[in-house]
Amino acid sequence: MSLHERQFSQGTIALLLLGATLLVLFFHTVPARAKRMQAREQLAIAAERLVELSKEEAERREDAGISEIEAQELARAIPGDMSQDQLILDLADISAKADVSFNALSFSLNESSEIPSITVSGGFQGSPARLLQFLKLIETNPRKLVVQSASVDRGLVIDGNQFATLTLTLQAFYQTE
């Protein structure tokens, strides 16, 4: 074998090895590239799904938070029992805030009502402006109180100040289990 033939066969072998390497590289990288592209697509889909689930979870938490707040407000507005002691304390507190006085309260149970309630009757004394403030405080009280009837009697004028008596019939609701 001559030198020229040897160089030719070595060149051919080198070309064949290079071709084989390129073929292996091609057949190895094409599927790997396809797998990588598929993995990227799956990752993008998973990321989108994660964002959707995060939004849904945030909405559920928000809804649950609202429901919890509403349940707390409902429990305050309409307690689970008659809570007459708390009702007396509420009315005493409202009276003190409005600078209105009261001497007596009477309670009666409303059994004919669809929603259980207590009727509270009482007379409250103070200036007309203070009595109006008292009514506004009743409306904004956390416990649900509904004025069923009201009457006002003008009272004495003491030191130039007009006094009046406000007779109220209130309805206070409660829940039964």
Tab-separated table of C-alpha atoms in Angstrom:
chain	number	residue	atom	x	y	z
A	1	MET	CA	0.000	0.000	0.000
A	2	SER	CA	1.376	3.247	-1.049
A	3	LEU	CA	1.539	6.384	0.917
A	4	HIS	CA	-1.127	7.985	-1.174
A	5	GLU	CA	-3.495	5.085	-0.679
A	6	ARG	CA	-2.802	5.087	3.020
A	7	GLN	CA	-3.584	8.811	3.297
A	8	PHE	CA	-6.713	8.296	1.229
A	9	SER	CA	-7.920	5.429	3.420
A	10	GLN	CA	-7.105	7.432	6.565
A	11	GLY	CA	-9.007	10.408	5.120
A	12	THR	CA	-11.901	8.137	4.268
A	13	ILE	CA	-11.876	6.644	7.720
A	14	ALA	CA	-11.730	10.140	9.223
A	15	LEU	CA	-14.639	11.223	7.042
A	16	LEU	CA	-16.582	8.120	7.944
A	17	LEU	CA	-15.896	8.705	11.645
A	18	LEU	CA	-16.892	12.345	11.299
A	19	GLY	CA	-20.070	11.335	9.455
A	20	ALA	CA	-20.852	8.706	12.079
A	21	THR	CA	-20.258	11.251	14.827
A	22	LEU	CA	-22.543	13.730	13.095
A	23	LEU	CA	-25.205	11.057	12.605
A	24	VAL	CA	-25.021	10.036	16.277
A	25	LEU	CA	-25.040	13.661	17.310
A	26	PHE	CA	-27.985	14.377	15.021
A	27	PHE	CA	-29.991	11.348	16.150
A	28	HIS	CA	-29.172	12.109	19.772
A	29	THR	CA	-29.839	15.863	19.743
A	30	VAL	CA	-33.043	15.857	17.697
A	31	PRO	CA	-34.960	13.653	20.177
A	32	ALA	CA	-33.330	15.481	23.090
A	33	ARG	CA	-34.390	18.803	21.564
A	34	ALA	CA	-37.928	17.469	21.077
A	35	LYS	CA	-38.006	16.261	24.679
A	36	ARG	CA	-36.693	19.620	25.864
A	37	MET	CA	-39.367	21.463	23.850
A	38	GLN	CA	-42.039	19.125	25.199
A	39	ALA	CA	-40.761	19.663	28.754
A	40	ARG	CA	-40.866	23.448	28.235
A	41	GLU	CA	-44.459	23.221	26.966
A	42	GLN	CA	-45.455	21.074	29.944
A	43	LEU	CA	-43.722	23.514	32.282
A	44	ALA	CA	-45.569	26.453	30.706
A	45	ILE	CA	-48.900	24.611	31.024
A	46	ALA	CA	-48.115	23.716	34.644
A	47	ALA	CA	-47.174	27.338	35.384
A	48	GLU	CA	-50.446	28.582	33.868
A	49	ARG	CA	-52.397	26.017	35.893
A	50	LEU	CA	-50.540	27.061	39.050
A	51	VAL	CA	-51.463	30.702	38.428
A	52	GLU	CA	-55.118	29.710	37.887
A	53	LEU	CA	-55.155	27.608	41.057
A	54	SER	CA	-53.527	30.435	43.014
A	55	LYS	CA	-56.215	32.849	41.826
A	56	GLU	CA	-58.971	30.370	42.710
A	57	GLU	CA	-57.462	29.823	46.162
A	58	ALA	CA	-57.221	33.576	46.726
A	59	GLU	CA	-60.882	33.972	45.723
A	60	ARG	CA	-61.903	31.136	48.048
A	61	ARG	CA	-59.975	32.689	50.914
A	62	GLU	CA	-61.547	36.046	50.171
A	63	ASP	CA	-65.026	34.491	50.046
A	64	ALA	CA	-64.351	32.543	53.235
A	65	GLY	CA	-63.131	35.737	54.902
A	66	ILE	CA	-66.273	37.585	53.897
A	67	SER	CA	-68.456	34.731	55.049
A	68	GLU	CA	-66.650	34.597	58.375
A	69	ILE	CA	-67.036	38.340	58.868
A	70	GLU	CA	-70.708	38.169	57.924
A	71	ALA	CA	-71.232	35.276	60.351
A	72	GLN	CA	-69.608	37.277	63.152
A	73	GLU	CA	-71.750	40.323	62.359
A	74	LEU	CA	-74.870	38.155	62.256
A	75	ALA	CA	-73.997	36.603	65.615
A	76	ARG	CA	-73.577	40.092	67.066
A	77	ALA	CA	-76.783	41.392	65.478
A	78	ILE	CA	-78.890	38.336	66.286
A	79	PRO	CA	-77.363	36.366	69.178
A	80	GLY	CA	-77.900	32.662	69.758
A	81	ASP	CA	-80.018	33.223	72.857
A	82	MET	CA	-82.247	35.925	74.307
A	83	SER	CA	-79.294	37.663	76.026
A	84	GLN	CA	-81.585	39.935	78.012
A	85	ASP	CA	-78.698	40.911	80.266
A	86	GLN	CA	-76.673	42.059	77.255
A	87	LEU	CA	-79.728	43.847	75.883
A	88	ILE	CA	-80.081	45.797	79.151
A	89	LEU	CA	-76.365	46.640	79.065
A	90	ASP	CA	-76.645	47.768	75.417
A	91	LEU	CA	-79.597	50.051	76.195
A	92	ALA	CA	-77.842	51.424	79.302
A	93	ASP	CA	-74.707	52.105	77.244
A	94	ILE	CA	-76.687	53.788	74.458
A	95	SER	CA	-78.566	55.871	77.041
A	96	ALA	CA	-75.307	56.969	78.653
A	97	LYS	CA	-73.778	57.909	75.282
A	98	ALA	CA	-76.837	59.974	74.361
A	99	ASP	CA	-77.149	61.457	77.878
A	100	VAL	CA	-80.677	60.074	78.203
A	101	SER	CA	-82.067	58.444	81.337
A	102	PHE	CA	-84.509	55.593	81.825
A	103	ASN	CA	-86.184	54.215	84.920
A	104	ALA	CA	-87.672	50.910	83.853
A	105	LEU	CA	-87.748	48.429	81.014
A	106	SER	CA	-90.241	45.660	80.418
A	107	PHE	CA	-89.638	42.537	78.359
A	108	SER	CA	-92.033	40.138	76.697
A	109	LEU	CA	-91.432	37.133	74.478
A	110	ASN	CA	-92.887	37.098	70.948
A	111	GLU	CA	-93.827	33.488	70.342
A	112	SER	CA	-96.079	34.151	67.352
A	113	SER	CA	-93.260	35.608	65.257
A	114	GLU	CA	-91.481	33.538	62.579
A	115	ILE	CA	-88.159	34.854	63.853
A	116	PRO	CA	-87.811	34.600	67.637
A	117	SER	CA	-87.763	38.022	69.242
A	118	ILE	CA	-88.246	39.889	72.483
A	119	THR	CA	-90.331	43.025	72.817
A	120	VAL	CA	-88.759	45.678	75.030
A	121	SER	CA	-90.770	48.656	76.263
A	122	GLY	CA	-89.370	51.588	78.154
A	123	GLY	CA	-89.544	55.288	78.784
A	124	PHE	CA	-86.510	57.474	78.192
A	125	GLN	CA	-86.133	61.073	79.365
A	126	GLY	CA	-83.937	63.793	77.945
A	127	SER	CA	-83.856	66.812	75.673
A	128	PRO	CA	-85.411	66.350	72.222
A	129	ALA	CA	-81.968	66.545	70.584
A	130	ARG	CA	-80.575	63.901	72.970
A	131	LEU	CA	-83.585	61.658	72.356
A	132	LEU	CA	-82.982	61.873	68.589
A	133	GLN	CA	-79.337	60.989	69.160
A	134	PHE	CA	-80.530	58.049	71.290
A	135	LEU	CA	-82.690	56.793	68.396
A	136	LYS	CA	-79.763	57.095	65.968
A	137	LEU	CA	-77.560	55.095	68.330
A	138	ILE	CA	-80.227	52.385	68.529
A	139	GLU	CA	-80.210	52.177	64.720
A	140	THR	CA	-76.416	51.786	64.608
A	141	ASN	CA	-76.165	49.372	67.545
A	142	PRO	CA	-74.495	46.054	66.580
A	143	ARG	CA	-77.446	44.100	68.007
A	144	LYS	CA	-80.440	44.314	65.691
A	145	LEU	CA	-83.099	46.437	67.390
A	146	VAL	CA	-86.226	47.503	65.534
A	147	VAL	CA	-88.409	50.347	66.786
A	148	GLN	CA	-91.989	49.073	66.628
A	149	SER	CA	-93.578	52.158	68.106
A	150	ALA	CA	-92.517	55.454	69.599
A	151	SER	CA	-94.325	58.272	71.328
A	152	VAL	CA	-93.012	61.549	72.687
A	153	ASP	CA	-94.480	63.548	75.551
A	154	ARG	CA	-93.283	67.065	76.166
A	155	GLY	CA	-92.095	67.475	79.675
A	156	LEU	CA	-91.041	70.296	81.899
A	157	VAL	CA	-88.851	73.225	80.974
A	158	ILE	CA	-86.064	73.447	83.539
A	159	ASP	CA	-83.635	76.364	83.404
A	160	GLY	CA	-84.736	77.089	79.853
A	161	ASN	CA	-84.134	73.504	78.706
A	162	GLN	CA	-87.047	71.533	77.285
A	163	PHE	CA	-87.288	67.921	78.446
A	164	ALA	CA	-89.348	65.166	76.891
A	165	THR	CA	-90.193	61.525	77.502
A	166	LEU	CA	-89.756	59.064	74.674
A	167	THR	CA	-91.731	55.865	75.101
A	168	LEU	CA	-90.395	53.117	72.859
A	169	THR	CA	-91.373	49.605	71.988
A	170	LEU	CA	-88.380	47.785	70.524
A	171	GLN	CA	-88.047	44.353	69.019
A	172	ALA	CA	-84.776	42.469	69.639
A	173	PHE	CA	-84.137	39.278	67.672
A	174	TYR	CA	-82.329	36.096	68.657
A	175	GLN	CA	-81.589	32.748	67.033
A	176	THR	CA	-82.753	29.334	68.101
A	177	GLU	CA	-80.633	26.319	67.360
